[in-house]
Tab-separated table of C-alpha atoms in Angstrom:
chain	number	residue	atom	x	y	z
A	1	UNK	CA	148.753	134.937	-11.062
A	2	UNK	CA	145.228	133.874	-11.908
A	3	UNK	CA	142.780	135.326	-14.379
A	4	UNK	CA	139.219	135.098	-13.127
A	5	UNK	CA	137.602	136.556	-16.223
A	6	UNK	CA	136.390	139.432	-14.042
A	7	UNK	CA	139.574	140.831	-12.561
A	8	UNK	CA	143.282	140.203	-12.847
A	9	UNK	CA	144.858	139.099	-9.590
A	10	UNK	CA	148.674	138.901	-9.466
A	11	UNK	CA	150.305	136.520	-7.015
A	12	UNK	CA	154.043	136.237	-7.527
A	13	UNK	CA	154.912	134.457	-4.306
A	14	UNK	CA	157.984	132.533	-5.439
A	15	UNK	CA	160.917	133.923	-7.451
A	16	UNK	CA	163.878	131.958	-8.771
A	17	UNK	CA	166.850	134.228	-9.401
A	18	UNK	CA	169.594	132.511	-11.417
A	19	UNK	CA	172.973	134.222	-11.161
A	20	UNK	CA	176.488	133.744	-12.488
A	21	UNK	CA	177.687	136.705	-10.369
A	22	UNK	CA	178.363	138.834	-13.460
A	23	UNK	CA	177.499	142.535	-13.702
A	24	UNK	CA	174.465	141.574	-15.790
A	25	UNK	CA	173.299	139.144	-13.122
A	26	UNK	CA	173.820	141.762	-10.421
A	27	UNK	CA	171.477	144.142	-12.253
A	28	UNK	CA	168.946	141.340	-12.685
A	29	UNK	CA	169.167	140.748	-8.947
A	30	UNK	CA	168.011	144.317	-8.310
A	31	UNK	CA	164.843	143.573	-10.272
A	32	UNK	CA	164.321	140.281	-8.427
A	33	UNK	CA	164.653	142.170	-5.145
A	34	UNK	CA	162.242	144.902	-6.207
A	35	UNK	CA	159.586	142.441	-7.358
A	36	UNK	CA	159.995	140.387	-4.179
A	37	UNK	CA	159.470	143.482	-2.011
A	38	UNK	CA	156.369	144.483	-3.965
A	39	UNK	CA	154.696	141.066	-3.899
A	40	UNK	CA	156.163	139.855	-0.560
A	41	UNK	CA	157.723	136.988	-2.495
A	42	UNK	CA	160.255	134.462	-1.296
A	43	UNK	CA	163.423	134.224	-3.391
A	44	UNK	CA	165.600	131.265	-4.301
A	45	UNK	CA	169.056	132.408	-5.423
A	46	UNK	CA	170.597	129.771	-7.674
A	47	UNK	CA	174.148	129.483	-8.967
A	48	UNK	CA	175.087	126.660	-11.317
A	49	UNK	CA	178.779	125.817	-11.133
A	50	UNK	CA	180.342	124.140	-14.154
A	51	UNK	CA	182.810	121.655	-12.575
A	52	UNK	CA	184.846	121.393	-15.790
A	53	UNK	CA	185.847	125.071	-15.887
A	54	UNK	CA	188.691	124.659	-13.402
A	55	UNK	CA	189.937	121.297	-14.673
A	56	UNK	CA	192.423	122.841	-17.130
A	57	UNK	CA	194.114	124.827	-14.342
A	58	UNK	CA	197.196	123.649	-12.436
A	59	UNK	CA	196.160	121.752	-9.295
A	60	UNK	CA	192.706	121.267	-10.773
A	61	UNK	CA	191.332	119.608	-7.648
A	62	UNK	CA	192.244	122.584	-5.483
A	63	UNK	CA	190.914	124.978	-8.127
A	64	UNK	CA	187.522	123.239	-8.136
A	65	UNK	CA	187.298	123.460	-4.339
A	66	UNK	CA	188.335	127.125	-4.388
A	67	UNK	CA	185.759	127.964	-7.073
A	68	UNK	CA	183.003	126.205	-5.141
A	69	UNK	CA	183.969	127.959	-1.905
A	70	UNK	CA	183.973	131.325	-3.674
A	71	UNK	CA	180.497	130.609	-5.087
A	72	UNK	CA	179.201	129.701	-1.634
A	73	UNK	CA	180.528	132.965	-0.195
A	74	UNK	CA	178.915	134.970	-2.997
A	75	UNK	CA	175.604	133.217	-2.395
A	76	UNK	CA	175.830	133.995	1.319
A	77	UNK	CA	176.403	137.664	0.440
A	78	UNK	CA	173.362	137.621	-1.871
A	79	UNK	CA	171.221	136.130	0.909
A	80	UNK	CA	172.437	138.714	3.399
A	81	UNK	CA	171.518	141.533	1.012
A	82	UNK	CA	168.010	140.121	0.571
A	83	UNK	CA	167.498	139.686	4.303
A	84	UNK	CA	168.441	143.334	4.851
A	85	UNK	CA	165.438	144.102	2.633
A	86	UNK	CA	163.338	141.782	4.850
A	87	UNK	CA	162.883	139.279	2.014
A	88	UNK	CA	162.590	135.562	2.749
A	89	UNK	CA	165.383	133.909	0.788
A	90	UNK	CA	167.435	130.775	0.411
A	91	UNK	CA	170.324	129.753	-1.816
A	92	UNK	CA	171.166	126.736	-3.932
A	93	UNK	CA	174.489	125.740	-5.493
A	94	UNK	CA	174.429	123.124	-8.231
A	95	UNK	CA	177.422	121.522	-9.944
A	96	UNK	CA	176.456	120.442	-13.442
A	97	UNK	CA	177.084	121.036	-17.134
A	98	UNK	CA	173.431	121.747	-17.945
A	99	UNK	CA	172.485	125.082	-16.408
A	100	UNK	CA	169.133	125.314	-18.169
A	101	UNK	CA	168.017	121.888	-16.965
A	102	UNK	CA	168.803	122.717	-13.336
A	103	UNK	CA	166.949	126.033	-13.498
A	104	UNK	CA	163.875	124.439	-15.071
A	105	UNK	CA	163.843	121.536	-12.604
A	106	UNK	CA	164.168	123.795	-9.560
A	107	UNK	CA	161.553	126.193	-10.902
A	108	UNK	CA	159.172	123.263	-11.216
A	109	UNK	CA	159.979	121.819	-7.793
A	110	UNK	CA	159.569	125.186	-6.059
A	111	UNK	CA	156.523	126.208	-8.124
A	112	UNK	CA	158.338	129.405	-9.074
A	113	UNK	CA	155.989	132.116	-10.321
A	114	UNK	CA	158.778	133.847	-12.232
A	115	UNK	CA	162.417	133.205	-13.153
A	116	UNK	CA	164.762	136.208	-13.200
A	117	UNK	CA	167.996	136.103	-15.182
A	118	UNK	CA	170.504	138.499	-16.734
A	119	UNK	CA	172.088	138.066	-20.136
A	120	UNK	CA	174.959	139.691	-21.988
A	121	UNK	CA	173.140	139.287	-25.314
A	122	UNK	CA	176.395	138.932	-27.236
A	123	UNK	CA	174.995	137.655	-30.529
A	124	UNK	CA	175.713	134.264	-32.113
A	125	UNK	CA	178.754	133.284	-30.048
A	126	UNK	CA	177.301	134.860	-26.940
A	127	UNK	CA	174.174	132.727	-27.228
A	128	UNK	CA	176.372	129.669	-26.766
A	129	UNK	CA	177.275	130.822	-23.235
A	130	UNK	CA	175.056	132.773	-20.862
A	131	UNK	CA	172.883	133.890	-23.763
A	132	UNK	CA	172.034	130.296	-24.582
A	133	UNK	CA	170.628	129.809	-21.073
A	134	UNK	CA	168.311	132.803	-21.395
A	135	UNK	CA	167.409	131.770	-24.942
A	136	UNK	CA	166.455	128.245	-23.855
A	137	UNK	CA	164.573	129.405	-20.779
A	138	UNK	CA	162.296	131.815	-22.626
A	139	UNK	CA	161.195	129.050	-24.988
A	140	UNK	CA	161.079	126.096	-22.571
A	141	UNK	CA	160.141	127.396	-19.126
A	142	UNK	CA	156.658	126.749	-17.783
A	143	UNK	CA	157.184	129.789	-15.545
A	144	UNK	CA	157.346	133.346	-16.873
A	145	UNK	CA	160.923	134.553	-17.381
A	146	UNK	CA	162.069	138.102	-16.659
A	147	UNK	CA	165.276	138.719	-18.600
A	148	UNK	CA	167.480	141.733	-17.963
A	149	UNK	CA	169.470	142.479	-21.106
A	150	UNK	CA	172.803	144.252	-21.601
A	151	UNK	CA	171.306	147.750	-22.068
A	152	UNK	CA	169.101	147.704	-18.965
A	153	UNK	CA	170.147	149.891	-16.057
A	154	UNK	CA	169.584	148.848	-12.466
A	155	UNK	CA	166.464	150.448	-10.965
A	156	UNK	CA	167.197	153.563	-8.919
A	157	UNK	CA	166.355	154.113	-6.138
A	158	UNK	CA	163.699	151.403	-6.183
A	159	UNK	CA	161.827	149.385	-8.761
A	160	UNK	CA	158.656	150.876	-10.236
A	161	UNK	CA	156.757	149.624	-13.265
A	162	UNK	CA	154.902	152.715	-14.481
A	163	UNK	CA	154.620	151.944	-18.208
A	164	UNK	CA	154.140	148.407	-19.510
A	165	UNK	CA	154.282	147.546	-23.216
A	166	UNK	CA	152.727	144.258	-24.282
A	167	UNK	CA	153.220	143.133	-27.883
A	168	UNK	CA	150.824	140.552	-29.274
A	169	UNK	CA	150.331	138.628	-32.502
A	170	UNK	CA	146.908	137.391	-31.278
A	171	UNK	CA	148.181	133.828	-30.817
A	172	UNK	CA	147.266	131.817	-27.703
A	173	UNK	CA	150.703	132.489	-26.205
A	174	UNK	CA	150.408	136.200	-26.898
A	175	UNK	CA	146.969	136.327	-25.278
A	176	UNK	CA	148.447	134.795	-22.118
A	177	UNK	CA	151.102	137.516	-22.225
A	178	UNK	CA	148.391	140.197	-22.303
A	179	UNK	CA	146.762	138.688	-19.213
A	180	UNK	CA	150.068	138.659	-17.358
A	181	UNK	CA	150.848	142.207	-18.449
A	182	UNK	CA	147.476	143.265	-17.067
A	183	UNK	CA	148.365	141.754	-13.694
A	184	UNK	CA	151.556	143.798	-13.541
A	185	UNK	CA	149.885	146.964	-14.722
A	186	UNK	CA	147.091	146.672	-12.154
A	187	UNK	CA	149.406	145.805	-9.284
A	188	UNK	CA	151.774	148.706	-9.942
A	189	UNK	CA	149.160	151.185	-11.140
A	190	UNK	CA	151.008	151.273	-14.454
A	191	UNK	CA	149.796	152.564	-17.799
A	192	UNK	CA	149.325	149.785	-20.357
A	193	UNK	CA	150.318	149.893	-24.020
A	194	UNK	CA	149.071	147.121	-26.319
A	195	UNK	CA	151.042	146.737	-29.529
A	196	UNK	CA	150.652	144.787	-32.761
A	197	UNK	CA	153.105	145.084	-35.660
A	198	UNK	CA	151.884	144.223	-39.147
A	199	UNK	CA	154.213	143.465	-42.056
A	200	UNK	CA	154.530	146.287	-44.548
A	201	UNK	CA	151.972	145.960	-47.383
A	202	UNK	CA	153.382	144.496	-50.571
A	203	UNK	CA	152.011	144.291	-54.077
A	204	UNK	CA	150.584	146.671	-56.646
A	205	UNK	CA	147.199	147.251	-55.038
A	206	UNK	CA	146.991	150.127	-52.518
A	207	UNK	CA	146.073	149.298	-48.929
A	208	UNK	CA	144.022	151.561	-46.676
A	209	UNK	CA	146.409	151.438	-43.715
A	210	UNK	CA	144.262	153.746	-41.592
A	211	UNK	CA	141.263	151.437	-41.850
A	212	UNK	CA	143.523	148.442	-41.214
A	213	UNK	CA	145.015	150.091	-38.146
A	214	UNK	CA	141.610	150.916	-36.682
A	215	UNK	CA	140.438	147.355	-37.189
A	216	UNK	CA	143.466	145.923	-35.367
A	217	UNK	CA	143.199	148.499	-32.582
A	218	UNK	CA	139.661	147.256	-32.000
A	219	UNK	CA	140.993	143.694	-31.851
A	220	UNK	CA	143.582	144.763	-29.287
A	221	UNK	CA	140.882	146.262	-27.083
A	222	UNK	CA	138.931	143.001	-27.208
A	223	UNK	CA	141.845	141.314	-25.425
A	224	UNK	CA	141.037	143.262	-22.241
A	225	UNK	CA	138.636	141.332	-19.951
A	226	UNK	CA	135.338	143.121	-19.302
A	227	UNK	CA	135.772	144.183	-15.664
A	228	UNK	CA	139.434	145.048	-16.219
A	229	UNK	CA	138.289	147.941	-18.403
A	230	UNK	CA	137.034	149.671	-15.256
A	231	UNK	CA	140.625	150.415	-14.258
A	232	UNK	CA	142.583	149.725	-17.456
A	233	UNK	CA	142.506	152.290	-20.267
A	234	UNK	CA	145.237	150.938	-22.548
A	235	UNK	CA	146.782	152.788	-25.442
A	236	UNK	CA	146.527	150.559	-28.512
A	237	UNK	CA	149.280	150.950	-31.096
A	238	UNK	CA	149.414	149.338	-34.538
A	239	UNK	CA	152.620	149.666	-36.547
A	240	UNK	CA	153.925	148.302	-39.841
A	241	UNK	CA	157.320	146.754	-40.531
A	242	UNK	CA	159.717	144.463	-38.681
A	243	UNK	CA	158.170	143.368	-35.378
A	244	UNK	CA	161.292	143.891	-33.259
A	245	UNK	CA	161.778	147.438	-34.535
A	246	UNK	CA	158.113	148.301	-33.967
A	247	UNK	CA	158.098	146.960	-30.410
A	248	UNK	CA	161.304	148.746	-29.447
A	249	UNK	CA	160.296	152.031	-31.103
A	250	UNK	CA	157.144	152.087	-28.983
A	251	UNK	CA	158.991	151.049	-25.820
A	252	UNK	CA	161.582	153.780	-26.307
A	253	UNK	CA	158.967	156.413	-27.184
A	254	UNK	CA	156.925	155.843	-24.031
A	255	UNK	CA	159.979	155.088	-21.848
A	256	UNK	CA	158.636	151.646	-20.986
A	257	UNK	CA	159.665	150.007	-17.722
A	258	UNK	CA	158.717	146.533	-18.935
A	259	UNK	CA	158.021	144.711	-22.203
A	260	UNK	CA	155.848	141.583	-22.095
A	261	UNK	CA	155.927	138.987	-24.891
A	262	UNK	CA	154.375	135.591	-25.495
A	263	UNK	CA	156.719	132.874	-26.789
A	264	UNK	CA	156.371	129.424	-28.290
A	265	UNK	CA	157.975	126.240	-27.013
A	266	UNK	CA	160.897	124.978	-29.106
A	267	UNK	CA	163.471	122.231	-28.614
A	268	UNK	CA	166.708	122.660	-26.652
A	269	UNK	CA	168.930	122.865	-29.739
A	270	UNK	CA	166.520	124.920	-31.837
A	271	UNK	CA	166.443	127.499	-29.055
A	272	UNK	CA	170.219	127.927	-29.388
A	273	UNK	CA	170.293	128.134	-33.174
A	274	UNK	CA	167.128	130.175	-33.732
A	275	UNK	CA	167.277	133.508	-31.919
A	276	UNK	CA	163.738	134.645	-32.678
A	277	UNK	CA	161.953	137.915	-32.004
A	278	UNK	CA	161.920	137.611	-28.210
A	279	UNK	CA	165.662	137.266	-27.805
A	280	UNK	CA	166.392	140.111	-30.224
A	281	UNK	CA	164.020	142.349	-28.273
A	282	UNK	CA	165.829	141.339	-25.069
A	283	UNK	CA	169.234	141.982	-26.637
A	284	UNK	CA	168.294	145.500	-27.772
A	285	UNK	CA	165.817	146.639	-25.120
A	286	UNK	CA	166.484	149.358	-22.557
A	287	UNK	CA	164.069	147.736	-20.101
A	288	UNK	CA	163.536	144.176	-18.822
A	289	UNK	CA	161.522	141.787	-20.972
A	290	UNK	CA	159.065	139.324	-19.464
A	291	UNK	CA	158.279	136.293	-21.635
A	292	UNK	CA	155.815	133.487	-21.044
A	293	UNK	CA	154.147	130.590	-22.791
A	294	UNK	CA	150.512	129.489	-22.514
């Protein structure tokens, strides 16, 4: 995608779909397929095989070979399904302990425009398994990451983004998220909702929340590039309270098909320990969440 300052032009030509063959990953694959069909994208299907998982089994050497062969067959099935949809696709199988590193390296090598991944969103312990991969990706990836959480249903019969919610805190990362959300909204002819959640007023002095809301709604409108206003008539929503609750309340009210968030880069270990707003939104959302950094 590129922002010209006049119009928003989406160009998602390369998708990296990371799968562990779970039910969550299968649902994420439906979204990868739908996006690829819409943008005529090519898809790289990646499975990262942990070689230590089978070592505790009897006949560990045979178990490792069997696991690898099973993964190869599953990848071949995934490729066949994509080719039925007339999508250019290839597969990659990597044997390593560091799933996140492999995904990030391949995304960089292939100039992936978006990474698609599913997550179980199991809370603290869950984040140390598949959840930790999604958690690290959303804070470290140079490419946007589309995460399909545990409450997201597979698109039926085909993927359509009709309502896009973009939450912003007016930071540089959040502004980039607005631009990306605009590209999706324009491409799919979707209605755009811009959202900002303020903390609840504290203290003894009364606050004119209506005036405050109007001021922030005006700031939200200023995020829309000039020429984009010819086609984009966003609904600007200002709420008060906990950011995650405000974002999800809006998304549920309008039956959003996509939530877009800006995220900040954090270290590998901090990403595991510190869940943050983005991952909690992903864990609780009924629709996919697209995150990106500036």
